[in-house]
Amino acid sequence: MSTHINAPEGAIADRVLLPGDPLRAKFIAENFLEDAKCYNEVRGMYGFTGTYKGKKVSVQGTGMGQPSLSIYVTELFKFYNVQKAIRVGTCGSISEDLKLREVLLANGACTDSSLQSQRFGLLHFAPVPSFNLLYTAYNRAKEIGMKAKVAPCVSSDFFYDINENWKLWKKYGAAGIEMESAELYTLAAQYGREALSILTASDSILDGTATTAEERQTTFKEMMMLALDTIVAE
Ligand code: HPA
């Protein structure tokens, strides 16, 4: 048991998928895992454990934004010995080369978050994913004919942007904006674990277009298969 996760020892797998939305965690458990059991309901931040292709997998909601994700992922790494964590989320596209519904495998995460400056002060850390998970996900996407772009994302503390900082990061190659990956990658580095963010472009910051609810559902399913196949590999 930890402060925000009410699970007994052994109830959480060492491989965990991380959607922001706890209802997504429930949906994933009910539709993609076998024999899924809920291990956490504290604050409605559901966590489930089941099996996928015979391997034990958990799925834990993280909430929105880096401070919220930081709480859940720290507890998963520190108290539940989680080894592999894959965020499954959405992003706003900031690249002409990342179309709506396409998948971004974030090979780095730029951030405006003070979590980084509180940790590193004037030094700058490079939040990057596990090469192993990235390599596995990229190859799996190729195998199943799914277009997956590999580029950095921006993890902003703002959803309703007040400053358009993303425009600078776009110039340096960032392709999507979301709110969590930099902290996930930094915690994985801190605890010596593996992490990756798989993001589908749900809307375009460039032209204001957005996916429909039905499109999001289809894309979401494809992304889930990719994330699950990646997390159970090896
Ligand atoms: N900003 C932050 N997170 C997001 C966005 C966005 O525009 N779109 C989807 N997730």
Short mmCIF file of C-alpha atoms and ligand atoms in Angstrom, two decimals:
data_model
loop_
_atom_site.label_atom_id
_atom_site.label_comp_id
_atom_site.label_asym_id
_atom_site.label_seq_id
_atom_site.Cartn_x
_atom_site.Cartn_y
_atom_site.Cartn_z
CA MET A 1 0.00 0.00 0.00
CA SER A 2 1.12 3.54 -0.70
CA THR A 3 -0.49 6.92 -0.08
CA HIS A 4 -2.47 7.10 -3.33
CA ILE A 5 -2.53 3.46 -4.43
CA ASN A 6 -4.35 1.05 -2.19
CA ALA A 7 -2.92 -2.20 -3.56
CA PRO A 8 -1.50 -5.11 -1.57
CA GLU A 9 1.98 -6.37 -2.39
CA GLY A 10 2.04 -8.36 -5.62
CA ALA A 11 -1.23 -6.90 -6.94
CA ILE A 12 0.51 -4.72 -9.54
CA ALA A 13 2.44 -6.21 -12.45
CA ASP A 14 5.98 -5.06 -13.18
CA ARG A 15 4.70 -3.86 -16.60
CA VAL A 16 2.22 -1.00 -16.49
CA LEU A 17 0.32 1.04 -19.07
CA LEU A 18 -0.41 4.61 -18.06
CA PRO A 19 -3.43 6.43 -19.53
CA GLY A 20 -4.15 9.87 -18.09
CA ASP A 21 -7.85 9.17 -17.75
CA PRO A 22 -8.78 6.60 -15.08
CA LEU A 23 -11.90 5.65 -17.07
CA ARG A 24 -9.58 4.79 -19.93
CA ALA A 25 -7.74 2.49 -17.54
CA LYS A 26 -11.06 0.76 -16.82
CA PHE A 27 -11.88 0.55 -20.53
CA ILE A 28 -8.47 -0.93 -21.35
CA ALA A 29 -8.78 -3.49 -18.56
CA GLU A 30 -12.27 -4.52 -19.62
CA ASN A 31 -11.56 -4.66 -23.36
CA PHE A 32 -7.93 -5.69 -23.76
CA LEU A 33 -6.90 -7.66 -20.66
CA GLU A 34 -8.03 -11.07 -19.50
CA ASP A 35 -9.13 -11.70 -15.91
CA ALA A 36 -8.68 -8.02 -15.01
CA LYS A 37 -9.11 -7.11 -11.36
CA CYS A 38 -9.30 -3.61 -9.93
CA TYR A 39 -6.60 -2.90 -7.32
CA ASN A 40 -7.15 0.80 -6.78
CA GLU A 41 -10.11 3.12 -6.44
CA VAL A 42 -8.55 5.82 -4.25
CA ARG A 43 -9.66 9.24 -5.62
CA GLY A 44 -11.28 7.36 -8.51
CA MET A 45 -7.82 6.85 -10.02
CA TYR A 46 -8.46 3.29 -11.13
CA GLY A 47 -5.78 0.67 -11.47
CA PHE A 48 -6.31 -2.85 -12.84
CA THR A 49 -4.18 -5.95 -13.30
CA GLY A 50 -4.89 -8.69 -15.81
CA THR A 51 -3.05 -10.66 -18.46
CA TYR A 52 -2.25 -10.01 -22.11
CA LYS A 53 -0.86 -12.82 -24.28
CA GLY A 54 -0.26 -14.75 -21.06
CA LYS A 55 1.77 -12.02 -19.34
CA LYS A 56 0.71 -10.04 -16.29
CA VAL A 57 0.04 -6.39 -17.16
CA SER A 58 -1.39 -3.53 -15.10
CA VAL A 59 -3.03 -0.34 -16.25
CA GLN A 60 -3.03 2.70 -13.98
CA GLY A 61 -4.62 6.13 -14.48
CA THR A 62 -2.23 9.00 -13.80
CA GLY A 63 -4.46 12.08 -14.01
CA MET A 64 -3.54 15.11 -16.08
CA GLY A 65 -0.27 17.01 -15.84
CA GLN A 66 3.18 16.23 -14.51
CA PRO A 67 2.56 16.69 -10.76
CA SER A 68 -0.32 14.20 -10.87
CA LEU A 69 1.58 11.67 -12.99
CA SER A 70 4.58 12.14 -10.69
CA ILE A 71 2.61 10.94 -7.66
CA TYR A 72 1.37 7.74 -9.30
CA VAL A 73 4.55 6.85 -11.14
CA THR A 74 6.77 7.53 -8.12
CA GLU A 75 4.59 5.18 -6.05
CA LEU A 76 4.64 2.53 -8.80
CA PHE A 77 8.44 2.65 -9.08
CA LYS A 78 9.23 3.09 -5.39
CA PHE A 79 6.71 0.85 -3.65
CA TYR A 80 5.52 -1.62 -6.31
CA ASN A 81 8.77 -2.33 -8.14
CA VAL A 82 7.35 -1.51 -11.58
CA GLN A 83 10.04 -2.02 -14.23
CA LYS A 84 8.38 -0.96 -17.50
CA ALA A 85 5.88 1.85 -17.93
CA ILE A 86 4.27 3.02 -21.15
CA ARG A 87 2.14 6.14 -21.26
CA VAL A 88 -0.76 5.82 -23.70
CA GLY A 89 -2.15 9.26 -24.35
CA THR A 90 -3.04 11.94 -26.81
CA CYS A 91 -1.19 15.01 -28.00
CA GLY A 92 -1.85 18.11 -30.01
CA SER A 93 0.11 18.03 -33.27
CA ILE A 94 2.57 20.89 -33.77
CA SER A 95 4.15 19.36 -36.89
CA GLU A 96 2.94 19.31 -40.50
CA ASP A 97 4.37 15.81 -40.53
CA LEU A 98 2.16 14.47 -37.70
CA LYS A 99 -1.37 14.15 -39.07
CA LEU A 100 -4.47 13.68 -36.97
CA ARG A 101 -4.79 10.09 -35.70
CA GLU A 102 -1.14 9.32 -36.36
CA VAL A 103 1.06 7.97 -33.60
CA LEU A 104 4.04 9.74 -32.09
CA LEU A 105 6.72 7.74 -30.28
CA ALA A 106 8.30 10.45 -28.15
CA ASN A 107 12.08 10.06 -28.27
CA GLY A 108 12.50 13.04 -25.96
CA ALA A 109 10.36 15.45 -23.98
CA CYS A 110 10.98 19.21 -23.79
CA THR A 111 9.26 20.90 -20.87
CA ASP A 112 8.39 24.22 -19.26
CA SER A 113 7.73 22.50 -15.94
CA SER A 114 9.29 23.74 -12.72
CA LEU A 115 9.66 20.09 -11.68
CA GLN A 116 12.81 20.06 -13.81
CA SER A 117 14.25 23.28 -12.39
CA GLN A 118 13.46 22.14 -8.86
CA ARG A 119 15.47 18.98 -9.49
CA PHE A 120 18.31 20.32 -11.62
CA GLY A 121 18.50 24.06 -10.92
CA LEU A 122 20.56 25.72 -13.62
CA LEU A 123 21.58 22.39 -15.10
CA HIS A 124 19.42 20.82 -17.82
CA PHE A 125 18.42 17.20 -17.96
CA ALA A 126 17.37 15.47 -21.20
CA PRO A 127 14.23 13.40 -20.52
CA VAL A 128 14.41 10.48 -22.96
CA PRO A 129 12.60 7.12 -23.19
CA SER A 130 13.99 3.63 -22.90
CA PHE A 131 15.75 2.78 -26.17
CA ASN A 132 14.60 -0.83 -25.75
CA LEU A 133 10.90 0.12 -25.55
CA LEU A 134 11.22 2.69 -28.33
CA TYR A 135 12.98 0.20 -30.62
CA THR A 136 10.41 -2.50 -29.86
CA ALA A 137 7.45 -0.15 -30.44
CA TYR A 138 8.91 1.25 -33.65
CA ASN A 139 9.55 -2.19 -35.12
CA ARG A 140 6.15 -3.49 -34.04
CA ALA A 141 4.45 -0.48 -35.66
CA LYS A 142 6.33 -1.23 -38.90
CA GLU A 143 5.32 -4.90 -38.76
CA ILE A 144 1.63 -4.07 -38.46
CA GLY A 145 1.77 -1.31 -41.08
CA MET A 146 1.09 1.52 -38.66
CA LYS A 147 2.71 4.87 -39.38
CA ALA A 148 4.62 5.92 -36.28
CA LYS A 149 6.60 9.13 -36.17
CA VAL A 150 9.61 9.27 -33.89
CA ALA A 151 10.25 12.79 -32.60
CA PRO A 152 10.34 14.74 -29.34
CA CYS A 153 7.18 15.97 -27.68
CA VAL A 154 6.57 19.04 -25.55
CA SER A 155 5.30 18.37 -22.01
CA SER A 156 3.69 21.62 -20.98
CA ASP A 157 2.14 22.61 -17.67
CA PHE A 158 -0.44 24.55 -19.67
CA PHE A 159 -3.31 23.07 -21.61
CA TYR A 160 -4.77 26.50 -22.31
CA ASP A 161 -1.51 27.92 -23.56
CA ILE A 162 -0.68 31.47 -22.59
CA ASN A 163 2.71 31.81 -24.19
CA GLU A 164 3.08 29.65 -27.34
CA ASN A 165 6.50 28.41 -26.19
CA TRP A 166 5.82 25.32 -28.28
CA LYS A 167 6.66 27.36 -31.39
CA LEU A 168 10.30 27.47 -30.34
CA TRP A 169 10.42 23.74 -29.62
CA LYS A 170 8.69 23.09 -32.96
CA LYS A 171 11.65 24.80 -34.66
CA TYR A 172 13.89 22.28 -32.92
CA GLY A 173 11.88 19.27 -34.10
CA ALA A 174 9.18 18.68 -31.48
CA ALA A 175 6.06 17.20 -33.10
CA GLY A 176 3.37 17.02 -30.41
CA ILE A 177 2.32 18.78 -27.23
CA GLU A 178 0.97 17.03 -24.15
CA MET A 179 1.37 17.36 -20.39
CA GLU A 180 3.10 14.32 -18.83
CA SER A 181 5.99 12.62 -20.64
CA ALA A 182 8.95 14.69 -19.37
CA GLU A 183 8.19 13.70 -15.77
CA LEU A 184 7.64 10.05 -16.71
CA TYR A 185 11.02 9.89 -18.46
CA THR A 186 12.77 11.72 -15.63
CA LEU A 187 11.34 9.40 -12.97
CA ALA A 188 12.35 6.36 -15.04
CA ALA A 189 15.91 7.74 -15.13
CA GLN A 190 15.82 8.46 -11.39
CA TYR A 191 14.70 4.94 -10.49
CA GLY A 192 16.56 3.09 -13.26
CA ARG A 193 13.39 1.83 -14.96
CA GLU A 194 12.13 1.77 -18.56
CA ALA A 195 9.54 4.20 -19.90
CA LEU A 196 8.02 5.29 -23.20
CA SER A 197 5.20 7.58 -24.31
CA ILE A 198 3.00 6.53 -27.20
CA LEU A 199 0.78 9.43 -28.21
CA THR A 200 -1.91 9.77 -30.85
CA ALA A 201 -2.53 13.18 -32.36
CA SER A 202 -6.07 14.03 -31.26
CA ASP A 203 -6.01 17.59 -32.49
CA SER A 204 -3.86 19.99 -34.47
CA ILE A 205 -2.54 23.10 -32.79
CA LEU A 206 -1.51 24.33 -36.24
CA ASP A 207 -4.92 24.41 -37.93
CA GLY A 208 -7.39 23.83 -35.09
CA THR A 209 -8.80 20.56 -36.50
CA ALA A 210 -9.68 17.72 -34.15
CA THR A 211 -10.57 14.04 -34.38
CA THR A 212 -14.16 12.92 -33.85
CA ALA A 213 -15.06 10.74 -30.88
CA GLU A 214 -15.41 7.75 -33.23
CA GLU A 215 -12.00 8.34 -34.82
CA ARG A 216 -10.43 8.65 -31.39
CA GLN A 217 -11.90 5.29 -30.44
CA THR A 218 -10.45 3.50 -33.53
CA THR A 219 -7.05 5.14 -33.19
CA PHE A 220 -7.04 4.42 -29.51
CA LYS A 221 -7.55 0.70 -30.18
CA GLU A 222 -4.61 0.64 -32.61
CA MET A 223 -2.39 2.47 -30.16
CA MET A 224 -3.40 0.07 -27.38
CA MET A 225 -2.42 -2.97 -29.42
CA LEU A 226 0.95 -1.37 -30.12
CA ALA A 227 1.49 -0.46 -26.45
CA LEU A 228 0.44 -3.90 -25.21
CA ASP A 229 2.61 -5.75 -27.73
CA THR A 230 5.52 -3.52 -26.73
CA ILE A 231 5.14 -3.95 -22.99
CA VAL A 232 4.89 -7.75 -23.11
CA ALA A 233 7.87 -8.16 -25.48
CA GLU A 234 10.79 -10.11 -23.87
N1 HPA B 1 -2.16 20.30 -25.14
C1 HPA B 1 -1.87 19.49 -24.14
N2 HPA B 1 -2.26 18.22 -24.10
C2 HPA B 1 -2.97 17.76 -25.13
C3 HPA B 1 -3.30 18.56 -26.20
C4 HPA B 1 -2.87 19.89 -26.20
O1 HPA B 1 -3.15 20.66 -27.10
N3 HPA B 1 -4.03 17.81 -27.06
C5 HPA B 1 -4.13 16.58 -26.53
N4 HPA B 1 -3.48 16.53 -25.36
#
